[in-house]
mmCIF file of C-alpha atoms and ligand atoms in Angstrom:
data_model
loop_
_atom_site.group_PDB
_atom_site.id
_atom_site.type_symbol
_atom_site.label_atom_id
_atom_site.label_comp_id
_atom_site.label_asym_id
_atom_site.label_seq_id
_atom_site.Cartn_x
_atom_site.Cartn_y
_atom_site.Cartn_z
ATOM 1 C CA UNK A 15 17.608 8.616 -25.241
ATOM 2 C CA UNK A 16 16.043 12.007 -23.895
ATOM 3 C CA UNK A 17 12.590 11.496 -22.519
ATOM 4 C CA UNK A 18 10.920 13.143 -19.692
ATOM 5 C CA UNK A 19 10.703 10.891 -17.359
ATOM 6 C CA UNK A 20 13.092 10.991 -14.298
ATOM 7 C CA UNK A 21 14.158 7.673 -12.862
ATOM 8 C CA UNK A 22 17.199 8.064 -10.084
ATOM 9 C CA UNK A 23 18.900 4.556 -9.398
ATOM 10 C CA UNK A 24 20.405 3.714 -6.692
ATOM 11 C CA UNK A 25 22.269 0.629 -6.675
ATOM 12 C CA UNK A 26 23.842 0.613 -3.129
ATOM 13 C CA UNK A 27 25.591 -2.284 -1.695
ATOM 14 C CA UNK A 28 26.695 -5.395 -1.940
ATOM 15 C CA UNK A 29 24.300 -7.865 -4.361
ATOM 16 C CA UNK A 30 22.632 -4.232 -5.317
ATOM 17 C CA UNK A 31 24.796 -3.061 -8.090
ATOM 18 C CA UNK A 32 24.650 -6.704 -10.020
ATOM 19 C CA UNK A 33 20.891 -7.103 -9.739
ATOM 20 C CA UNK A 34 20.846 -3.659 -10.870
ATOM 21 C CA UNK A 35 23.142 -3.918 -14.239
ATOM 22 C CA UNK A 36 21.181 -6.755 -15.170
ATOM 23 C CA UNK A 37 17.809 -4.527 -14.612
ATOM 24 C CA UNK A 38 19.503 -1.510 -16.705
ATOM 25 C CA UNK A 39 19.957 -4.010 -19.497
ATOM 26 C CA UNK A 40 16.338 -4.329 -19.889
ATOM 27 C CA UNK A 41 15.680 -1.012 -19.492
ATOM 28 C CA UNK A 42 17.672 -0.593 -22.366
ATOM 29 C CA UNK A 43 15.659 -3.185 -23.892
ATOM 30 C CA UNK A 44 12.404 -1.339 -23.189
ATOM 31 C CA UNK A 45 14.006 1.939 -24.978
ATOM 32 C CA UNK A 46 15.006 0.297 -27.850
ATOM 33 C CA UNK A 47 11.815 -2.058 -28.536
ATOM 34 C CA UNK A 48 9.053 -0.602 -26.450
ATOM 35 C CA UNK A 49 9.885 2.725 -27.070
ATOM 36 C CA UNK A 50 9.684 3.129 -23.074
ATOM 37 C CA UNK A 51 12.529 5.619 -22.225
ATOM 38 C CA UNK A 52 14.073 7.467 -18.848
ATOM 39 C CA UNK A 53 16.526 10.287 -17.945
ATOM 40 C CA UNK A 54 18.812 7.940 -15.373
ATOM 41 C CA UNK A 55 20.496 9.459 -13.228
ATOM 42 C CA UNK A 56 22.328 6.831 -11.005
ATOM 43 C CA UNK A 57 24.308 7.812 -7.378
ATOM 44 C CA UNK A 58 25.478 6.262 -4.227
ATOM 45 C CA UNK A 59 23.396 5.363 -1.534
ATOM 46 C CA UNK A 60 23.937 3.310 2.076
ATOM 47 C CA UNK A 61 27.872 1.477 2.236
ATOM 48 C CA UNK A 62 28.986 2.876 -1.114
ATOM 49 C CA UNK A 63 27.840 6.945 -0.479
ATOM 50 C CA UNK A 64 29.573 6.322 3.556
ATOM 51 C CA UNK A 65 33.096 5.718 1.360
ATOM 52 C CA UNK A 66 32.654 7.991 -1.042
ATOM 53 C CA UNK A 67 31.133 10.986 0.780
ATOM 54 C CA UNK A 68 31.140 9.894 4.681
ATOM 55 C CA UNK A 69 27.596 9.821 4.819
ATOM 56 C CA UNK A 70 25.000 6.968 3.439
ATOM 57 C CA UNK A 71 22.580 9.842 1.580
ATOM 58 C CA UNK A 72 24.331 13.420 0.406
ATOM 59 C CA UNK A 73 21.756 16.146 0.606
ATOM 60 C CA UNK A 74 22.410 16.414 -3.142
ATOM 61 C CA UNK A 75 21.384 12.961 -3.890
ATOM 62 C CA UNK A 76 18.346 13.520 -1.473
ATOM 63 C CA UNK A 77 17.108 16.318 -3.859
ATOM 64 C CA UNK A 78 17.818 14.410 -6.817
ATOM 65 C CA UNK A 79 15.127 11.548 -5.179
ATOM 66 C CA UNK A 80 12.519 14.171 -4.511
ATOM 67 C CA UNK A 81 12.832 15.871 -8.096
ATOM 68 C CA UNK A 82 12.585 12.266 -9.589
ATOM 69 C CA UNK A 83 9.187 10.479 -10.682
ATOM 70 C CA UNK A 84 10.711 7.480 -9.053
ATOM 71 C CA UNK A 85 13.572 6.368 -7.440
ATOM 72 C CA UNK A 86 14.591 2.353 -8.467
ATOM 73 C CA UNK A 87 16.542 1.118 -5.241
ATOM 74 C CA UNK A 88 18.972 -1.961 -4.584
ATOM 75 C CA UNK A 89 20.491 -2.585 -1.277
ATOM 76 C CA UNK A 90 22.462 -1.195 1.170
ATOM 77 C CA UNK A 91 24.409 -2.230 4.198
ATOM 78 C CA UNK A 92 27.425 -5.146 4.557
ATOM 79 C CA UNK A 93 29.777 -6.046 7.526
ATOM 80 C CA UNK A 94 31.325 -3.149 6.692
ATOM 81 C CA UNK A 95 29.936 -0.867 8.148
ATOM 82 C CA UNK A 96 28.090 -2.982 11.484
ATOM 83 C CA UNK A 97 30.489 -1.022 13.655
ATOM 84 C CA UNK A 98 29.234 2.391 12.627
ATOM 85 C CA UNK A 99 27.127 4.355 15.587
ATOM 86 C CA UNK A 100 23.340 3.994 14.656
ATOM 87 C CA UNK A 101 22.627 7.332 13.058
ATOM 88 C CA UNK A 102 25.411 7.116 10.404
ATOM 89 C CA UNK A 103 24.677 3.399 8.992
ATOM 90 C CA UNK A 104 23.608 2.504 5.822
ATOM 91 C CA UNK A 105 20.567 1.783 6.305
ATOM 92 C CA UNK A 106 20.000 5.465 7.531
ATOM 93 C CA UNK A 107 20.291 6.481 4.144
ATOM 94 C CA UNK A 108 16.942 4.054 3.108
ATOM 95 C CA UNK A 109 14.903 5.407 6.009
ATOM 96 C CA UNK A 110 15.712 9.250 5.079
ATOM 97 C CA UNK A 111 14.815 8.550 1.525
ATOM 98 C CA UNK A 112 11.458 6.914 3.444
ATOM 99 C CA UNK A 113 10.643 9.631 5.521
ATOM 100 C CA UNK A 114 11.666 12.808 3.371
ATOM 101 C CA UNK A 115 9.497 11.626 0.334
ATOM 102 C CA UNK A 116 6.808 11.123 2.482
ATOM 103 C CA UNK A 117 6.664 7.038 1.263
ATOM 104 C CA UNK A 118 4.076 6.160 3.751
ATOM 105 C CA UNK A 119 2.465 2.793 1.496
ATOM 106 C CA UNK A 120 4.847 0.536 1.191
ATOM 107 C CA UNK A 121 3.526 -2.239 -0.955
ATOM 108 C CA UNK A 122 4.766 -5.918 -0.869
ATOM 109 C CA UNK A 123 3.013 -7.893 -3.169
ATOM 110 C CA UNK A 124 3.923 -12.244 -1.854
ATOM 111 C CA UNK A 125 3.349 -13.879 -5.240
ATOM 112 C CA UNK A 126 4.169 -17.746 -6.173
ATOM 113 C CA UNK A 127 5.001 -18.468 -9.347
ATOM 114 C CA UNK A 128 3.724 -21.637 -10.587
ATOM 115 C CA UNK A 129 6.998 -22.876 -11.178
ATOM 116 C CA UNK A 130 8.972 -22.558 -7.760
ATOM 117 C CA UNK A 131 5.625 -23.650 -5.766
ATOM 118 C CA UNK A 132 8.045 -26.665 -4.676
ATOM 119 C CA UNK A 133 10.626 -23.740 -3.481
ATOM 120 C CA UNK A 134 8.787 -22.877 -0.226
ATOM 121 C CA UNK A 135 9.352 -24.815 2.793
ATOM 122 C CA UNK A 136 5.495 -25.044 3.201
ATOM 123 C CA UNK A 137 3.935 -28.232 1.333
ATOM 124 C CA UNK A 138 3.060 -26.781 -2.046
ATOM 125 C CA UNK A 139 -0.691 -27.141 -1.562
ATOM 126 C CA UNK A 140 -0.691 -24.531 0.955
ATOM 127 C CA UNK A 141 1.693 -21.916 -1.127
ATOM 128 C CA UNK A 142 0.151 -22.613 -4.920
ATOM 129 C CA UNK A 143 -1.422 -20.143 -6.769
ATOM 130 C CA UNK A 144 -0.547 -17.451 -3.474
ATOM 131 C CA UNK A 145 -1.056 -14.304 -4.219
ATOM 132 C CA UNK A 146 -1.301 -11.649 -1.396
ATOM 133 C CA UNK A 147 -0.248 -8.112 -0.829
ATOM 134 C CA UNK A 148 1.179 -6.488 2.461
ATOM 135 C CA UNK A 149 0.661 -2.969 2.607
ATOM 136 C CA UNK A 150 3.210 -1.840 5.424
ATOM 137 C CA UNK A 151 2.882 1.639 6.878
ATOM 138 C CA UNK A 152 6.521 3.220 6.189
ATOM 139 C CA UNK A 153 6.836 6.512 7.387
ATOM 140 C CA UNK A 154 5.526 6.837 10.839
ATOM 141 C CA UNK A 155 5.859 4.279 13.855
ATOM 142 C CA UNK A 156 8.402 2.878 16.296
ATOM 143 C CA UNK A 157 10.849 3.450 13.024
ATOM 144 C CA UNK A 158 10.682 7.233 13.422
ATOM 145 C CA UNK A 159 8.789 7.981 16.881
ATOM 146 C CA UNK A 160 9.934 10.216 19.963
ATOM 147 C CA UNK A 161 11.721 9.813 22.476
ATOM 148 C CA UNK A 162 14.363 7.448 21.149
ATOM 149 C CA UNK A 163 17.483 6.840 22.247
ATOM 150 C CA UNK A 164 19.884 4.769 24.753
ATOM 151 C CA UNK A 165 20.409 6.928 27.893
ATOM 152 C CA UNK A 166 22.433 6.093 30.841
ATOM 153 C CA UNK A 167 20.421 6.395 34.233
ATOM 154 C CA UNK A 168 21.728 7.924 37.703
ATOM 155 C CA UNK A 169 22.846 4.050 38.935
ATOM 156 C CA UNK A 170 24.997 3.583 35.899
ATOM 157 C CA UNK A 171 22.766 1.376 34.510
ATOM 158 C CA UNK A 172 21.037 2.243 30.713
ATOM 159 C CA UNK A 173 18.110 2.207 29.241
ATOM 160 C CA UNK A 174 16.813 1.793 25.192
ATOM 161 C CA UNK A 175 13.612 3.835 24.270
ATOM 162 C CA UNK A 176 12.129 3.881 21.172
ATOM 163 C CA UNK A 177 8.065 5.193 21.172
ATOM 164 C CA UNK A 178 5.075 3.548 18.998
ATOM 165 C CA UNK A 179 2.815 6.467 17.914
ATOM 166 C CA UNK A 180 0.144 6.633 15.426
ATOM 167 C CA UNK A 181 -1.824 10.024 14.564
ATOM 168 C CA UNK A 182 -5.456 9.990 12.429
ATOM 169 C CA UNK A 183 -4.585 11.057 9.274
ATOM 170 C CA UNK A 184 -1.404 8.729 9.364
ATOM 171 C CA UNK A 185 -3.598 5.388 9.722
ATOM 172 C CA UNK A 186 -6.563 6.839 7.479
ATOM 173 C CA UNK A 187 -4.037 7.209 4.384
ATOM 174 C CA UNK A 188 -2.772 4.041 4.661
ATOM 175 C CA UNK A 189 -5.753 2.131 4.689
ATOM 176 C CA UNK A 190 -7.147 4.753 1.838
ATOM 177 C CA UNK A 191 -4.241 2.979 -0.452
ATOM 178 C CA UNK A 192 -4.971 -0.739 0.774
ATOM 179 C CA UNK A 193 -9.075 -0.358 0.286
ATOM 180 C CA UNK A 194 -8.058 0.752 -2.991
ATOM 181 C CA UNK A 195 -6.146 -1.728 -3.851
ATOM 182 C CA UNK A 196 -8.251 -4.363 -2.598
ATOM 183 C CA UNK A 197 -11.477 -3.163 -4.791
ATOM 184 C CA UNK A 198 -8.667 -4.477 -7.616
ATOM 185 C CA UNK A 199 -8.065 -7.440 -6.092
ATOM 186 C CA UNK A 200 -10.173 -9.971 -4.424
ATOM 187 C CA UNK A 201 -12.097 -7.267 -2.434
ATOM 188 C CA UNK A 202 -10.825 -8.203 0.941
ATOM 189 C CA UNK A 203 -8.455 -6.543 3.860
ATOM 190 C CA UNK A 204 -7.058 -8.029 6.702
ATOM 191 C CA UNK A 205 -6.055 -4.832 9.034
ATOM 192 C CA UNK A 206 -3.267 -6.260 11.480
ATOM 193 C CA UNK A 207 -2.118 -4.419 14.920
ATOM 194 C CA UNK A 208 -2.367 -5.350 18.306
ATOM 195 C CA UNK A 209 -5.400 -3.526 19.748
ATOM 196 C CA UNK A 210 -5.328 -6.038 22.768
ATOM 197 C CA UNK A 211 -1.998 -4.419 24.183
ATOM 198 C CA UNK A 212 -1.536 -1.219 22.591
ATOM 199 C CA UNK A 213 -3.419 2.166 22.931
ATOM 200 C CA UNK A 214 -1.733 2.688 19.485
ATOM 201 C CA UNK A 215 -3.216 -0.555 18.003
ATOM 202 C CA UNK A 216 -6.697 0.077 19.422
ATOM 203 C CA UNK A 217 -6.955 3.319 17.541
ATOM 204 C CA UNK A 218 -5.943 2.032 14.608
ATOM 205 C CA UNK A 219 -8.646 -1.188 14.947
ATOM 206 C CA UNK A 220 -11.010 2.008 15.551
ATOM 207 C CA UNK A 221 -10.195 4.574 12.294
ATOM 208 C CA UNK A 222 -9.851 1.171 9.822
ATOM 209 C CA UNK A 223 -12.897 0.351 10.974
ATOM 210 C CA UNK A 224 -14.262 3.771 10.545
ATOM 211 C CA UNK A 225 -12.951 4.532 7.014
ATOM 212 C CA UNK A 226 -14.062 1.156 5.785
ATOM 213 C CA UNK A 227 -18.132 1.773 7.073
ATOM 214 C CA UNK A 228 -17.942 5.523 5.734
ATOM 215 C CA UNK A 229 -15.741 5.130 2.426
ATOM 216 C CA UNK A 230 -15.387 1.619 1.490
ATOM 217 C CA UNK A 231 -18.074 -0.904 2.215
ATOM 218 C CA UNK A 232 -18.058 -3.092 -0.339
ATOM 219 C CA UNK A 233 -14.539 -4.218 0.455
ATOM 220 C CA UNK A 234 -14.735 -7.122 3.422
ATOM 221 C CA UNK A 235 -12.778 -5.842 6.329
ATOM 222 C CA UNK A 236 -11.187 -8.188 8.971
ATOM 223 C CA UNK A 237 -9.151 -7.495 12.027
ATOM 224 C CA UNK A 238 -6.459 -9.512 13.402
ATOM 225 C CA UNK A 239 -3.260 -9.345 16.207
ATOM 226 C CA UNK A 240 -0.308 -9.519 14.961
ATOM 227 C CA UNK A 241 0.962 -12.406 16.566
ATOM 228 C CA UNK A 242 -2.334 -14.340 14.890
ATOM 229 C CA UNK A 243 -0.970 -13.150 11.844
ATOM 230 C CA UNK A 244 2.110 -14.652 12.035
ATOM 231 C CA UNK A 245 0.841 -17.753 12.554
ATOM 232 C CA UNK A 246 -1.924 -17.717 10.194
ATOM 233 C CA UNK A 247 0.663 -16.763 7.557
ATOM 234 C CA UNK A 248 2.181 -19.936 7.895
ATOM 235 C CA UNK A 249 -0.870 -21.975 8.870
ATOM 236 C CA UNK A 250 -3.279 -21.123 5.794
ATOM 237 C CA UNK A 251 -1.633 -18.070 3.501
ATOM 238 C CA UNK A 252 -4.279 -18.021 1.059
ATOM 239 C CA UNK A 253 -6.810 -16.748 3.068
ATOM 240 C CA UNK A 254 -5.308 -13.298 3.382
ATOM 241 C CA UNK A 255 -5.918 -10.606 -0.156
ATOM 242 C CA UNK A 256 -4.531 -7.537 1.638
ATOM 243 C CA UNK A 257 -2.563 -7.369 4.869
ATOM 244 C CA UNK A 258 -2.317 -3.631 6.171
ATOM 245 C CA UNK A 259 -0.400 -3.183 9.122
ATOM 246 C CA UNK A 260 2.032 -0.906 11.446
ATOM 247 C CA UNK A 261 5.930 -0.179 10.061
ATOM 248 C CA UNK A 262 7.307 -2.781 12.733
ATOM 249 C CA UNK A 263 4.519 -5.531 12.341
ATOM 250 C CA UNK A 264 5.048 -4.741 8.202
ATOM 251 C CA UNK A 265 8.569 -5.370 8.496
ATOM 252 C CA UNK A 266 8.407 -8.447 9.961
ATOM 253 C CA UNK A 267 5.188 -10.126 8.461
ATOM 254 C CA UNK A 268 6.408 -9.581 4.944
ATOM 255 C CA UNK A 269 9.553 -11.068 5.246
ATOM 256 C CA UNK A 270 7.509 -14.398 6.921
ATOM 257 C CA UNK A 271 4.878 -13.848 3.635
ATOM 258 C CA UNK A 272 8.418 -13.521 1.241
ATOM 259 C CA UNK A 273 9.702 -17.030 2.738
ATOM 260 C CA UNK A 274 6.447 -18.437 1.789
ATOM 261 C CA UNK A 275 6.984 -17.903 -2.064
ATOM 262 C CA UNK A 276 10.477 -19.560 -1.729
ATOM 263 C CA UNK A 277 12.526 -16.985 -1.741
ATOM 264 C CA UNK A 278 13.264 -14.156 -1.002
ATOM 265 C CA UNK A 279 15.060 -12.873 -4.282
ATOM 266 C CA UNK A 280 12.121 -13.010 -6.027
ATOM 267 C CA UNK A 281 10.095 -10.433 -4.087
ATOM 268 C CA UNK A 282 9.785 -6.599 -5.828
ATOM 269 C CA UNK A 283 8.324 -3.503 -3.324
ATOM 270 C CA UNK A 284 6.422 -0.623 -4.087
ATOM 271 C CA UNK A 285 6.692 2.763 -1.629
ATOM 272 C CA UNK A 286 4.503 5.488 -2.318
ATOM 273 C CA UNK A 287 3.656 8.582 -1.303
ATOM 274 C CA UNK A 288 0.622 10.607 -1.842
ATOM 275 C CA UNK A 289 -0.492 11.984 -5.599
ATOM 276 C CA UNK A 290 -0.106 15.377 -5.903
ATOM 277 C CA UNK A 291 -3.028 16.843 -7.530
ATOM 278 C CA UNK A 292 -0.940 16.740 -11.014
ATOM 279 C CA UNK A 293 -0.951 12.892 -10.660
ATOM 280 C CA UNK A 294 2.478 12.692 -9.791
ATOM 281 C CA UNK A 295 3.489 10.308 -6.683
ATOM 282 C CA UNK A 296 6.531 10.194 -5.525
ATOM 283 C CA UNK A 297 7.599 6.568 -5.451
ATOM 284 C CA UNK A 298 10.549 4.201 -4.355
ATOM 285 C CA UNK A 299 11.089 0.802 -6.037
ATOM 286 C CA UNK A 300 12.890 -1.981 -3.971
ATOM 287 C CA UNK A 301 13.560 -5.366 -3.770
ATOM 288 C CA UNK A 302 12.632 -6.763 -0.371
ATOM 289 C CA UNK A 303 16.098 -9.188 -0.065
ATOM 290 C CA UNK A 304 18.765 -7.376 1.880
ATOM 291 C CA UNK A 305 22.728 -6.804 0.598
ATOM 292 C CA UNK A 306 22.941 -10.151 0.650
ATOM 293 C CA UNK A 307 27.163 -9.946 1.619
ATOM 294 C CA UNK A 308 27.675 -13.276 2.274
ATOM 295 C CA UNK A 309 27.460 -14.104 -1.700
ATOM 296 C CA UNK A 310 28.200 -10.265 -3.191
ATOM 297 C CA UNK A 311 30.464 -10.022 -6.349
ATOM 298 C CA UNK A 312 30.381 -14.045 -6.669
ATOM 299 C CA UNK A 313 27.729 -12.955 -9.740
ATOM 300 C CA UNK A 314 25.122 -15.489 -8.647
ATOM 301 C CA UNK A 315 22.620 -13.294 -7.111
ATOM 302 C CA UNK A 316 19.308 -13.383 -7.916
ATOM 303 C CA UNK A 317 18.102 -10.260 -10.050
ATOM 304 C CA UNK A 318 14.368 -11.040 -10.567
ATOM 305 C CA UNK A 319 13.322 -9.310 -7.266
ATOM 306 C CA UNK A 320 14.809 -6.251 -8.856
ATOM 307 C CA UNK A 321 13.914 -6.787 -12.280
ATOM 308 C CA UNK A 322 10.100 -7.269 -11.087
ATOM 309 C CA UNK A 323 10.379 -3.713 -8.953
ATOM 310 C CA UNK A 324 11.333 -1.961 -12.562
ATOM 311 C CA UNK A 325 8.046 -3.582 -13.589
ATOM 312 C CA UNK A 326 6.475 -2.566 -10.591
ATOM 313 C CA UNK A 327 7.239 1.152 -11.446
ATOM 314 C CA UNK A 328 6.407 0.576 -14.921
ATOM 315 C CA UNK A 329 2.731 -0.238 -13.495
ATOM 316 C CA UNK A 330 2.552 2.182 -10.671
ATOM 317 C CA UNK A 331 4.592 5.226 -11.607
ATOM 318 C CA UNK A 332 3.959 5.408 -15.395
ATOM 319 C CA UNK A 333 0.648 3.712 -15.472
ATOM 320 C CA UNK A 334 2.457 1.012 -18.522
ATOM 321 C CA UNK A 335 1.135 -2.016 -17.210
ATOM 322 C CA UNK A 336 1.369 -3.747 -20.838
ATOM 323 C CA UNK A 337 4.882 -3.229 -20.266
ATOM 324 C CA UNK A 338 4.745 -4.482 -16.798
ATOM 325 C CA UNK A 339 3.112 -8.262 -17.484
ATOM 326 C CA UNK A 340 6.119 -8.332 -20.313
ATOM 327 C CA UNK A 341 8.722 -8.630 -18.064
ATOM 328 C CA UNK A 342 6.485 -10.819 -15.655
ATOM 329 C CA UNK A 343 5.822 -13.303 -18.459
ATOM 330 C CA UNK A 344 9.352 -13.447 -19.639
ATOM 331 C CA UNK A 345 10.379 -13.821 -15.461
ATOM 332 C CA UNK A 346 7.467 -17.023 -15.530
ATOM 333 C CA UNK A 347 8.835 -18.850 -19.012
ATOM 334 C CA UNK A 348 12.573 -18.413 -18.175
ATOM 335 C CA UNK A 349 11.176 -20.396 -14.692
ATOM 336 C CA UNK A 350 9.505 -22.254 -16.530
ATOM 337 C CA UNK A 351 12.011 -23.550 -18.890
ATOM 338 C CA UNK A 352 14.220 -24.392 -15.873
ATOM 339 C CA UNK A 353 16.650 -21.558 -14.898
ATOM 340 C CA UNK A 354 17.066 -20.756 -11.860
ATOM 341 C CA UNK A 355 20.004 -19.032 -9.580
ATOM 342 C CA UNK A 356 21.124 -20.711 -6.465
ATOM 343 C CA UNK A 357 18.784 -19.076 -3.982
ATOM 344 C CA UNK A 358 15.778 -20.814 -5.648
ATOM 345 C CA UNK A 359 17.834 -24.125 -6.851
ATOM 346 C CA UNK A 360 15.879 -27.199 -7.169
ATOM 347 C CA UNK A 361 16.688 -30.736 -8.139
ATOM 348 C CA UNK A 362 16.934 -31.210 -11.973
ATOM 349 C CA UNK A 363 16.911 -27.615 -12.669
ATOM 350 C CA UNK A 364 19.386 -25.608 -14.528
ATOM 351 C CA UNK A 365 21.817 -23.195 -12.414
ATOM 352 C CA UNK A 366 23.058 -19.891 -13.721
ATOM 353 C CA UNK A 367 24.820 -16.764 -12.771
ATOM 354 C CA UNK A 368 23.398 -13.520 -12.417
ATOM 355 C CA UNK A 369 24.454 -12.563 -15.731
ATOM 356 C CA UNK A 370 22.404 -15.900 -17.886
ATOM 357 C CA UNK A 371 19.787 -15.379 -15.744
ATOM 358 C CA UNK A 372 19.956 -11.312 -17.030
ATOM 359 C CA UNK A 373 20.275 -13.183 -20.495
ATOM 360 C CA UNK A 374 17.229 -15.234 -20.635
ATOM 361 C CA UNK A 375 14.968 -12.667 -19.433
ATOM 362 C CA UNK A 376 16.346 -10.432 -22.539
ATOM 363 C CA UNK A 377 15.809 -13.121 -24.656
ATOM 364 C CA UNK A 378 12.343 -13.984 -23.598
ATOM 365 C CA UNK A 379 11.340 -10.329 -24.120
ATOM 366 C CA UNK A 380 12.409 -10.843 -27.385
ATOM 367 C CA UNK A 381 10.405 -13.735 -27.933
ATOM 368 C CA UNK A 382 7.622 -12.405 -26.391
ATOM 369 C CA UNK A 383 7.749 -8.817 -28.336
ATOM 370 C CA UNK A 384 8.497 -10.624 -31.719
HETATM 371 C C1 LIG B 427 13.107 -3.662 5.112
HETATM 372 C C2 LIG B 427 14.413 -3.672 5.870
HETATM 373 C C3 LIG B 427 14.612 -2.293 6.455
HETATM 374 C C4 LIG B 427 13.539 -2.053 7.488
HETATM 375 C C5 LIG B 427 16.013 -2.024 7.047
HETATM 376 C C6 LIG B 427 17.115 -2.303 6.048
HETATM 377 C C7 LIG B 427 16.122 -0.621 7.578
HETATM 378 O O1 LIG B 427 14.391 -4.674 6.823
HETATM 379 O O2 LIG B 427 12.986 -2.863 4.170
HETATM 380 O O3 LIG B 427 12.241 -4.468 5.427
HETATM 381 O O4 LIG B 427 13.629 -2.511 8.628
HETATM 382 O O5 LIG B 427 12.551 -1.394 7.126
HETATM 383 MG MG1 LIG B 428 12.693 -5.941 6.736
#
């Protein structure tokens, strides 16, 4: 169907491509009953483009993301490709689309459904009703900072250096988008770094603080180390409403805040970049589960995480959030009437491939749209 809207997918590697047919089923679904339609263009990205083309993002496919009002990402990576030299792995091909869209709020919302409270490895009194957001800084960082490299030194010996380096205006968007997000929320941001050891985390302490007094006071700001983090994460989740932190502390926080929710295939992402002044935003929709090789093509994979980034970009990029809680009711009733794929198994429930677990959420929409 010809609409206006440009959506480039990018399936990628390993468990990528099945999450992602089951995800262009329903948005098939959504043109034909919801009248909510996109020009898809779909390429190669990370193992798949390295194969194909030798490299894991063609400058074509690069222009294609930057022309598109949002790019709707699997996976990449696999043992594969380990052995590859650092600048020409898959994952090089995810950080370029990062960095040359400018995606510098990367949103990862750590959300327990009712039904797989008993899923988390924390007692379910500490994980029920969770429902906190980790805004990760994406673009800037020890991911992308100068010097870098391995060197070898005069005595034969080598040495790794990668540099941690914040600027102003990089920390003051950042915590523009999670301010703004908060005053939708609960009203409350946790800003994580570590001030006590780094210059880098001491001005960021400083310019939260400042853009919270001079733009934002009615949100409750709150500063914390990272390491404190960690361990608060696990000690008492529900205190935190929005976590905004470095690239490297984002990284690793939000996969400890995914574990929480019992499991990790059930976590969407959000990276945007800034609005343009025609209220366009570039934008990057990913699941936050990895390739996942160890169970790719067995068709058991878990789709939801990417099924719930399509709804993500049907809320963020196109501003259809009716559309949106659809698909998250129909992921909540097929959870709730037992389903589940192995990652998120539990005793007495019903186990099913990627492809019934594609068919139930169809069939809840359905349901839910009759
Ligand atoms: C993530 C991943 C990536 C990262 C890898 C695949 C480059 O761990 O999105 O969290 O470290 O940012
Ligand atoms: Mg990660």
């Amino acid at each position: 169907m010809a609409s206006n809207r440009k959506l480039l997918v990018l399936p990628g590697d390993g468990i990528g491509p099945e999450c992602m047919s089951e995800v262009m089923r329903i948005a098939d679904w959504f043109a034909n009953y919801r009248a909510v339609s996109f020009d898809i263009t779909e390429e190669l990205v990370g193992g798949a483009a390295i194969d194909a083309h030798g490299t894991p993002l063609t400058d074509e496919t690069m222009q294609l993301a930057l022309d598109s009002d949002a790019v709707l990402f699997g996976a990449v990576g696999g043992p594969k490709w380990e052995g590859l030299e650092f600048a020409a792995r898959p994952e090089r091909g995810l950080l370029r689309l990062r960095k040359e869209m400018d995606l510098f709020a990367n949103l990862r919302p750590a959300l327990v459904f009712d039904a797989l409270a008993d899923a988390s490895t924390l007692k379910r009194e500490f994980v029920a009703g969770l429902d906190l957001m980790i805004i990760r800084e994406l673009t800037g960082g020890i991911y992308f900072g100068e010097p870098r490299g391995i060197e070898t030194l005069p005595d034969g010996t080598r040495r790794g250096v990668n540099t941690q380096v914040y600027t102003t205006p990089e920390i003051e968007r950042v915590l523009r988008v999670a301010f703004d997000l908060a005053g939708k929320r609960q009203g409350r941001v946790c800003s994580v770094e570590k001030a006590n050891v780094m210059e880098s985390g001491e001005l960021w302490r400083e310019i939260a603080q400042e853009i919270h007094d001079k733009e934002f006071p009615n949100i409750e700001l709150t500063h914390m180390y990272a390491d404190n983090c960690a361990m608060q994460l696990v000690r008492q989740p529900k205190q935190f409403d929005v976590i905004v932190t470095d690239n490297l502390f984002g990284d690793i926080l939000s996969d400890c805040a995914a574990m929480l929710t019992g499991s990790l295939g059930m976590l969407p992402s959000a990276s945007l970049g800034a609005h343009d002044g025609t209220g366009r935003r570039r934008a990057l929709y990913e699941p936050v589960h990895g390739s996942a090789p160890d169970i790719t093509g067995r068709g058991v994979a878990n789709p939801l995480a990417t099924v719930l980034s399509y709804s993500m970009m049907l809320r963020y990029s196109f501003d259809l959030g009716e559309d949106a809680d659809l698909i998250e009711q129909a992921v909540k009733n097929v959870l709730g009437g037992g389903l589940r794929t192995g990652d998120i198994m539990q005793p007495g429930k019903a186990k099913v491939s990627t492809r019934v677990m594609g068919d139930a959420i169809l069939q809840e929409l359905n349901a839910l749209a009759a």
